PDB file of C-alpha atoms in Angstrom:
ATOM      1  CA  MET E 281      -1.192   0.625 -16.201  1.00 49.00           C
ATOM      2  CA  THR E 282      -0.479   3.346 -13.618  1.00 55.00           C
ATOM      3  CA  SER E 283       0.611   6.873 -14.452  1.00 52.00           C
ATOM      4  CA  PHE E 284       4.141   5.763 -13.551  1.00 52.00           C
ATOM      5  CA  GLY E 285       4.170   2.992 -16.145  1.00 52.00           C
ATOM      6  CA  VAL E 286       3.831  -0.036 -13.856  1.00 53.00           C
ATOM      7  CA  ASP E 287       1.696  -2.715 -15.516  1.00 60.00           C
ATOM      8  CA  VAL E 288       0.615  -4.891 -12.615  1.00 74.00           C
ATOM      9  CA  MET E 289       0.087  -3.757  -9.060  1.00 80.00           C
ATOM     10  CA  PRO E 290      -0.852  -5.716  -5.954  1.00 94.00           C
ATOM     11  CA  THR E 291      -4.096  -5.076  -4.132  1.00 97.00           C
ATOM     12  CA  TYR E 292      -3.403  -2.411  -1.516  1.00 98.00           C
ATOM     13  CA  ARG E 293      -5.319  -1.601   1.645  1.00 98.00           C
ATOM     14  CA  MET E 294      -4.031   1.332   3.703  1.00 98.00           C
ATOM     15  CA  CYS E 295      -5.274   1.227   7.305  1.00 98.00           C
ATOM     16  CA  TYR E 296      -5.175   4.185   9.678  1.00 98.00           C
ATOM     17  CA  PHE E 297      -7.498   6.352  11.732  1.00 97.00           C
ATOM     18  CA  ASN E 298      -9.741   8.914  10.071  1.00 96.00           C
ATOM     19  CA  GLY E 299      -7.041  11.545   9.964  1.00 95.00           C
ATOM     20  CA  ARG E 300      -3.994  12.626   7.978  1.00 96.00           C
ATOM     21  CA  GLY E 301      -1.274  11.963  10.528  1.00 95.00           C
ATOM     22  CA  LEU E 302       1.161   9.162   9.827  1.00 97.00           C
ATOM     23  CA  ALA E 303      -0.639   7.927   6.716  1.00 98.00           C
ATOM     24  CA  GLU E 304      -0.860  11.094   4.646  1.00 97.00           C
ATOM     25  CA  THR E 305       2.521  10.857   2.932  1.00 98.00           C
ATOM     26  CA  SER E 306       1.644   7.350   1.754  1.00 98.00           C
ATOM     27  CA  ARG E 307      -1.737   8.561   0.508  1.00 98.00           C
ATOM     28  CA  LEU E 308       0.034  11.303  -1.444  1.00 98.00           C
ATOM     29  CA  LEU E 309       2.314   8.683  -3.001  1.00 98.00           C
ATOM     30  CA  PHE E 310      -0.716   6.693  -4.116  1.00 98.00           C
ATOM     31  CA  ALA E 311      -2.291   9.841  -5.548  1.00 98.00           C
ATOM     32  CA  ILE E 312       0.795  10.872  -7.500  1.00 98.00           C
ATOM     33  CA  ALA E 313       1.381   7.369  -8.839  1.00 98.00           C
ATOM     34  CA  GLY E 314      -2.264   7.016  -9.848  1.00 97.00           C
ATOM     35  CA  VAL E 315      -2.560   3.659  -8.103  1.00 97.00           C
ATOM     36  CA  ASP E 316      -5.880   2.447  -6.719  1.00 97.00           C
ATOM     37  CA  TYR E 317      -6.050   1.340  -3.093  1.00 98.00           C
ATOM     38  CA  THR E 318      -8.522   0.952  -0.267  1.00 98.00           C
ATOM     39  CA  ASP E 319      -8.210   3.896   2.115  1.00 98.00           C
ATOM     40  CA  TYR E 320      -9.544   2.240   5.262  1.00 98.00           C
ATOM     41  CA  ARG E 321     -10.066   4.592   8.192  1.00 98.00           C
ATOM     42  CA  TYR E 322     -10.913   3.502  11.722  1.00 98.00           C
ATOM     43  CA  PRO E 323     -13.469   5.914  13.226  1.00 96.00           C
ATOM     44  CA  LEU E 324     -11.900   8.114  15.874  1.00 95.00           C
ATOM     45  CA  GLU E 325     -13.665  10.512  18.242  1.00 93.00           C
ATOM     46  CA  ILE E 326     -11.312  12.947  19.940  1.00 92.00           C
ATOM     47  CA  LEU E 327     -12.429  13.801  23.474  1.00 91.00           C
ATOM     48  CA  ASP E 328      -9.254  15.482  24.718  1.00 90.00           C
ATOM     49  CA  TRP E 329      -6.018  15.857  22.755  1.00 81.00           C
ATOM     50  CA  LYS E 330      -4.009  16.799  25.827  1.00 79.00           C
ATOM     51  CA  THR E 331      -4.715  13.527  27.634  1.00 85.00           C
ATOM     52  CA  TYR E 332      -4.981  11.426  24.451  1.00 83.00           C
ATOM     53  CA  ASN E 333      -8.557  10.586  25.388  1.00 91.00           C
ATOM     54  CA  PHE E 334     -10.107   9.046  22.275  1.00 93.00           C
ATOM     55  CA  VAL E 335     -13.066   6.830  21.430  1.00 96.00           C
ATOM     56  CA  ARG E 336     -11.996   4.210  18.881  1.00 96.00           C
ATOM     57  CA  GLU E 337     -14.323   1.282  19.378  1.00 97.00           C
ATOM     58  CA  GLU E 338     -13.704  -0.531  16.097  1.00 97.00           C
ATOM     59  CA  PHE E 339      -9.947  -0.306  16.459  1.00 97.00           C
ATOM     60  CA  ASP E 340     -10.086  -1.487  20.077  1.00 97.00           C
ATOM     61  CA  GLU E 341     -12.316  -4.394  19.056  1.00 97.00           C
ATOM     62  CA  ASP E 342      -9.899  -5.501  16.324  1.00 98.00           C
ATOM     63  CA  LYS E 343      -7.041  -5.179  18.775  1.00 97.00           C
ATOM     64  CA  ALA E 344      -8.874  -7.275  21.390  1.00 97.00           C
ATOM     65  CA  ASN E 345      -9.614  -9.913  18.750  1.00 98.00           C
ATOM     66  CA  ASN E 346      -5.926 -10.155  17.797  1.00 98.00           C
ATOM     67  CA  LYS E 347      -6.528  -8.833  14.292  1.00 97.00           C
ATOM     68  CA  LEU E 348      -3.686  -6.316  14.579  1.00 98.00           C
ATOM     69  CA  LEU E 349      -0.886  -8.569  15.829  1.00 98.00           C
ATOM     70  CA  LYS E 350       1.160  -8.222  12.638  1.00 98.00           C
ATOM     71  CA  SER E 351       1.173  -4.452  13.012  1.00 98.00           C
ATOM     72  CA  LEU E 352       2.078  -4.608  16.719  1.00 98.00           C
ATOM     73  CA  ASN E 353      -1.470  -3.411  17.497  1.00 98.00           C
ATOM     74  CA  LYS E 354      -0.714  -0.082  15.866  1.00 97.00           C
ATOM     75  CA  VAL E 355      -1.603   1.908  12.777  1.00 98.00           C
ATOM     76  CA  PRO E 356      -0.809   2.733  10.075  1.00 98.00           C
ATOM     77  CA  PHE E 357      -0.255  -0.534   8.313  1.00 98.00           C
ATOM     78  CA  LEU E 358      -0.459  -1.489   4.663  1.00 98.00           C
ATOM     79  CA  GLU E 359      -1.926  -4.730   3.390  1.00 98.00           C
ATOM     80  CA  ILE E 360      -0.279  -5.910   0.175  1.00 98.00           C
ATOM     81  CA  ASP E 361      -2.266  -8.789  -1.305  1.00 97.00           C
ATOM     82  CA  GLY E 362      -3.136  -9.638   2.288  1.00 95.00           C
ATOM     83  CA  GLU E 363       0.420  -9.357   3.644  1.00 97.00           C
ATOM     84  CA  VAL E 364       0.791  -6.796   6.430  1.00 98.00           C
ATOM     85  CA  LEU E 365       3.532  -4.171   6.444  1.00 98.00           C
ATOM     86  CA  CYS E 366       3.729  -1.903   9.491  1.00 98.00           C
ATOM     87  CA  GLN E 367       5.701   1.252  10.350  1.00 98.00           C
ATOM     88  CA  SER E 368       4.869   4.394   8.393  1.00 98.00           C
ATOM     89  CA  LYS E 369       8.396   5.036   7.088  1.00 98.00           C
ATOM     90  CA  ALA E 370       8.813   1.449   5.893  1.00 98.00           C
ATOM     91  CA  ILE E 371       5.478   1.780   4.091  1.00 98.00           C
ATOM     92  CA  GLU E 372       6.539   5.039   2.444  1.00 98.00           C
ATOM     93  CA  ARG E 373       9.825   3.564   1.217  1.00 98.00           C
ATOM     94  CA  TYR E 374       8.142   0.426  -0.053  1.00 98.00           C
ATOM     95  CA  LEU E 375       5.576   2.430  -2.013  1.00 98.00           C
ATOM     96  CA  ALA E 376       8.241   4.788  -3.354  1.00 98.00           C
ATOM     97  CA  ARG E 377      10.247   1.819  -4.648  1.00 98.00           C
ATOM     98  CA  GLN E 378       7.139   0.270  -6.185  1.00 97.00           C
ATOM     99  CA  PHE E 379       6.227   3.542  -7.855  1.00 98.00           C
ATOM    100  CA  LYS E 380       9.794   4.226  -9.083  1.00 98.00           C
ATOM    101  CA  MET E 381      10.165   7.236  -6.806  1.00 98.00           C
ATOM    102  CA  MET E 382      13.426   6.291  -5.055  1.00 98.00           C
ATOM    103  CA  GLY E 383      15.853   7.615  -7.655  1.00 98.00           C
ATOM    104  CA  ASP E 384      17.652   6.086 -10.613  1.00 97.00           C
ATOM    105  CA  ASP E 385      20.540   4.471  -8.727  1.00 98.00           C
ATOM    106  CA  GLU E 386      21.695   3.576  -5.228  1.00 98.00           C
ATOM    107  CA  ILE E 387      23.353   6.945  -4.609  1.00 98.00           C
ATOM    108  CA  GLN E 388      20.180   8.830  -5.493  1.00 98.00           C
ATOM    109  CA  SER E 389      18.176   6.419  -3.352  1.00 98.00           C
ATOM    110  CA  ALA E 390      20.458   7.048  -0.378  1.00 98.00           C
ATOM    111  CA  ARG E 391      20.273  10.811  -0.877  1.00 98.00           C
ATOM    112  CA  ILE E 392      16.471  10.662  -0.991  1.00 98.00           C
ATOM    113  CA  ASP E 393      16.512   8.603   2.178  1.00 98.00           C
ATOM    114  CA  SER E 394      18.843  11.050   3.923  1.00 98.00           C
ATOM    115  CA  ILE E 395      16.567  14.017   3.184  1.00 98.00           C
ATOM    116  CA  CYS E 396      13.617  12.080   4.582  1.00 98.00           C
ATOM    117  CA  GLU E 397      15.582  11.281   7.731  1.00 98.00           C
ATOM    118  CA  CYS E 398      16.461  14.955   8.187  1.00 98.00           C
ATOM    119  CA  VAL E 399      12.759  15.774   8.064  1.00 98.00           C
ATOM    120  CA  ARG E 400      12.086  13.061  10.621  1.00 98.00           C
ATOM    121  CA  ASP E 401      14.672  14.688  12.925  1.00 98.00           C
ATOM    122  CA  PHE E 402      12.948  18.064  12.504  1.00 98.00           C
ATOM    123  CA  LYS E 403       9.604  16.528  13.443  1.00 98.00           C
ATOM    124  CA  THR E 404      11.106  14.958  16.555  1.00 97.00           C
ATOM    125  CA  GLU E 405      12.600  18.294  17.574  1.00 98.00           C
ATOM    126  CA  TYR E 406       9.260  20.016  17.046  1.00 98.00           C
ATOM    127  CA  GLN E 407       7.515  17.568  19.359  1.00 96.00           C
ATOM    128  CA  THR E 408       9.690  18.788  22.234  1.00 96.00           C
ATOM    129  CA  VAL E 409       8.308  22.281  21.612  1.00 97.00           C
ATOM    130  CA  ARG E 410       4.716  21.040  21.525  1.00 93.00           C
ATOM    131  CA  LYS E 411       5.237  19.355  24.887  1.00 92.00           C
ATOM    132  CA  LEU E 412       6.487  22.469  26.658  1.00 95.00           C
ATOM    133  CA  PRO E 413       4.506  23.623  29.712  1.00 94.00           C
ATOM    134  CA  GLU E 414       1.625  25.881  28.739  1.00 91.00           C
ATOM    135  CA  ASP E 415       3.307  28.987  30.145  1.00 94.00           C
ATOM    136  CA  GLU E 416       6.345  28.352  27.909  1.00 96.00           C
ATOM    137  CA  ARG E 417       4.688  26.993  24.770  1.00 95.00           C
ATOM    138  CA  ASP E 418       3.728  30.247  23.039  1.00 95.00           C
ATOM    139  CA  LEU E 419       7.275  31.562  23.296  1.00 97.00           C
ATOM    140  CA  GLY E 420       8.642  28.173  22.258  1.00 97.00           C
ATOM    141  CA  MET E 421       6.405  28.083  19.182  1.00 97.00           C
ATOM    142  CA  LYS E 422       7.370  31.611  18.230  1.00 97.00           C
ATOM    143  CA  LYS E 423      11.056  30.686  18.410  1.00 98.00           C
ATOM    144  CA  TRP E 424      10.448  27.462  16.467  1.00 98.00           C
ATOM    145  CA  PHE E 425       8.786  29.123  13.480  1.00 98.00           C
ATOM    146  CA  GLU E 426      10.853  32.302  13.452  1.00 98.00           C
ATOM    147  CA  GLU E 427      14.304  30.909  14.293  1.00 98.00           C
ATOM    148  CA  THR E 428      14.682  27.146  14.610  1.00 98.00           C
ATOM    149  CA  LEU E 429      12.734  25.879  11.599  1.00 98.00           C
ATOM    150  CA  PRO E 430      14.167  28.495   9.178  1.00 98.00           C
ATOM    151  CA  ALA E 431      17.684  27.571  10.347  1.00 98.00           C
ATOM    152  CA  ARG E 432      17.059  23.839   9.918  1.00 98.00           C
ATOM    153  CA  LEU E 433      15.582  24.336   6.461  1.00 98.00           C
ATOM    154  CA  ALA E 434      18.426  26.633   5.397  1.00 98.00           C
ATOM    155  CA  SER E 435      20.852  23.834   6.249  1.00 98.00           C
ATOM    156  CA  LEU E 436      18.748  21.214   4.489  1.00 98.00           C
ATOM    157  CA  ASP E 437      18.499  23.387   1.383  1.00 98.00           C
ATOM    158  CA  HIS E 438      22.153  22.526   0.656  1.00 98.00           C
ATOM    159  CA  LEU E 439      21.148  18.857   0.246  1.00 98.00           C
ATOM    160  CA  VAL E 440      18.298  19.660  -2.135  1.00 98.00           C
ATOM    161  CA  GLU E 441      19.055  20.104  -5.819  1.00 98.00           C
ATOM    162  CA  GLU E 442      17.967  22.998  -8.007  1.00 97.00           C
ATOM    163  CA  GLY E 443      15.286  22.630 -10.642  1.00 95.00           C
ATOM    164  CA  GLY E 444      12.209  21.659  -8.648  1.00 97.00           C
ATOM    165  CA  TYR E 445      13.184  18.147  -7.580  1.00 98.00           C
ATOM    166  CA  ALA E 446      15.107  17.290  -4.429  1.00 98.00           C
ATOM    167  CA  VAL E 447      17.135  14.537  -6.111  1.00 98.00           C
ATOM    168  CA  GLY E 448      17.414  13.860  -9.825  1.00 97.00           C
ATOM    169  CA  SER E 449      15.025  15.002 -12.542  1.00 97.00           C
ATOM    170  CA  LYS E 450      11.703  13.484 -11.460  1.00 98.00           C
ATOM    171  CA  VAL E 451       9.479  13.394  -8.415  1.00 98.00           C
ATOM    172  CA  SER E 452      10.724  11.258  -5.554  1.00 98.00           C
ATOM    173  CA  LEU E 453       9.819  10.349  -2.001  1.00 98.00           C
ATOM    174  CA  ALA E 454      11.995  13.247  -0.815  1.00 98.00           C
ATOM    175  CA  ASP E 455       9.825  15.740  -2.701  1.00 98.00           C
ATOM    176  CA  VAL E 456       6.622  14.274  -1.280  1.00 98.00           C
ATOM    177  CA  VAL E 457       8.020  14.197   2.255  1.00 98.00           C
ATOM    178  CA  LEU E 458       9.139  17.824   2.039  1.00 98.00           C
ATOM    179  CA  PHE E 459       5.776  18.892   0.646  1.00 98.00           C
ATOM    180  CA  SER E 460       3.841  16.939   3.262  1.00 98.00           C
ATOM    181  CA  PHE E 461       5.997  18.256   6.105  1.00 98.00           C
ATOM    182  CA  LEU E 462       5.877  21.902   5.108  1.00 98.00           C
ATOM    183  CA  THR E 463       2.262  22.172   3.947  1.00 97.00           C
ATOM    184  CA  GLN E 464       0.388  19.477   5.884  1.00 95.00           C
ATOM    185  CA  PHE E 465       2.198  18.734   9.135  1.00 96.00           C
ATOM    186  CA  PHE E 466       1.977  22.013  11.047  1.00 95.00           C
ATOM    187  CA  ASP E 467      -1.162  23.723  12.312  1.00 93.00           C
ATOM    188  CA  ASN E 468       0.593  27.048  11.760  1.00 96.00           C
ATOM    189  CA  LYS E 469       0.560  26.972   7.944  1.00 96.00           C
ATOM    190  CA  GLU E 470       1.616  30.598   7.599  1.00 97.00           C
ATOM    191  CA  GLY E 471       4.549  30.135   9.953  1.00 97.00           C
ATOM    192  CA  SER E 472       5.689  27.079   8.038  1.00 97.00           C
ATOM    193  CA  ARG E 473       5.496  28.823   4.662  1.00 97.00           C
ATOM    194  CA  ASP E 474       7.393  31.814   5.991  1.00 97.00           C
ATOM    195  CA  ALA E 475      10.076  29.448   7.293  1.00 97.00           C
ATOM    196  CA  PHE E 476      10.864  27.960   3.888  1.00 97.00           C
ATOM    197  CA  GLY E 477      10.245  31.153   1.935  1.00 94.00           C
ATOM    198  CA  THR E 478      13.939  31.976   1.625  1.00 93.00           C
ATOM    199  CA  THR E 479      15.110  28.419   0.863  1.00 97.00           C
ATOM    200  CA  ALA E 480      15.202  28.524  -2.929  1.00 97.00           C
ATOM    201  CA  ASN E 481      15.556  24.792  -3.571  1.00 98.00           C
ATOM    202  CA  ILE E 482      13.058  23.569  -0.980  1.00 98.00           C
ATOM    203  CA  ARG E 483      10.559  26.222  -2.008  1.00 98.00           C
ATOM    204  CA  SER E 484      10.891  25.087  -5.611  1.00 98.00           C
ATOM    205  CA  VAL E 485      10.234  21.468  -4.589  1.00 98.00           C
ATOM    206  CA  VAL E 486       7.100  22.421  -2.664  1.00 98.00           C
ATOM    207  CA  GLU E 487       5.836  24.452  -5.618  1.00 98.00           C
ATOM    208  CA  THR E 488       6.488  21.547  -8.010  1.00 98.00           C
ATOM    209  CA  VAL E 489       4.497  19.090  -5.909  1.00 98.00           C
ATOM    210  CA  GLU E 490       1.599  21.401  -5.091  1.00 97.00           C
ATOM    211  CA  LYS E 491       1.129  22.209  -8.804  1.00 98.00           C
ATOM    212  CA  MET E 492       0.687  18.530  -9.691  1.00 98.00           C
ATOM    213  CA  GLU E 493      -2.894  17.854 -10.784  1.00 98.00           C
ATOM    214  CA  SER E 494      -2.948  14.546  -8.934  1.00 98.00           C
ATOM    215  CA  VAL E 495      -1.976  16.251  -5.686  1.00 98.00           C
ATOM    216  CA  GLN E 496      -4.518  19.036  -6.151  1.00 98.00           C
ATOM    217  CA  ASN E 497      -7.235  16.475  -6.834  1.00 98.00           C
ATOM    218  CA  TRP E 498      -6.348  14.522  -3.696  1.00 98.00           C
ATOM    219  CA  LEU E 499      -6.232  17.582  -1.466  1.00 97.00           C
ATOM    220  CA  SER E 500      -9.606  18.778  -2.718  1.00 97.00           C
ATOM    221  CA  SER E 501     -11.338  15.397  -2.447  1.00 97.00           C
ATOM    222  CA  ARG E 502      -9.915  13.825   0.709  1.00 97.00           C
ATOM    223  CA  PRO E 503     -12.092  13.727   3.839  1.00 95.00           C
ATOM    224  CA  GLU E 504     -12.032  16.746   6.149  1.00 93.00           C
ATOM    225  CA  THR E 505     -10.435  15.571   9.390  1.00 93.00           C
ATOM    226  CA  ALA E 506      -9.316  17.003  12.719  1.00 89.00           C
ATOM    227  CA  PHE E 507      -5.663  16.044  12.236  1.00 91.00           C
TER     228      PHE E 507
END
């Protein structure tokens, strides 16, 4: 039985590169739920981030041999008793439902989903800043962490409940997504923490998740990676 009271679980195999990236929220869900899975990581050598110049021989070989067709030749994907599920957000929602982390009713589920979609919008907006020309990027980053992100989070804080959980009275996908976004996503950890420092509800959610023993154990034991 898992820590979330589910008696029988499928055999899971999470496939991604050797990095946090698009798979880390799902890995956090596994950790919190106490569910065993295979954390398969394709080796990845980063030659140049700016030009996306990578060495990924094993991945390229599987792609050439048509082993990744059911994931559209992309990662991450999750194998569930051999069935392939692609798209990181679909994987996260599937796992959250399996682990009873999508709320107690359809309204809570929709509210959890809406918070996650807001975070996705914030990430998309941030990517436009990262792609600014070099002579504009420093100023753009400064504005993002000092003005834009605090404003976005202040607005989102109205959707997040008091008491340490974003929706309802137990941990949900929304809590994990907020924690992952604000503590794992950005290189500028200090800037991110400053940005949510005045958002009482979001800050409380982050503190709830980061105090969980399962999360602390995962963060201390996971592989050290470049991204």
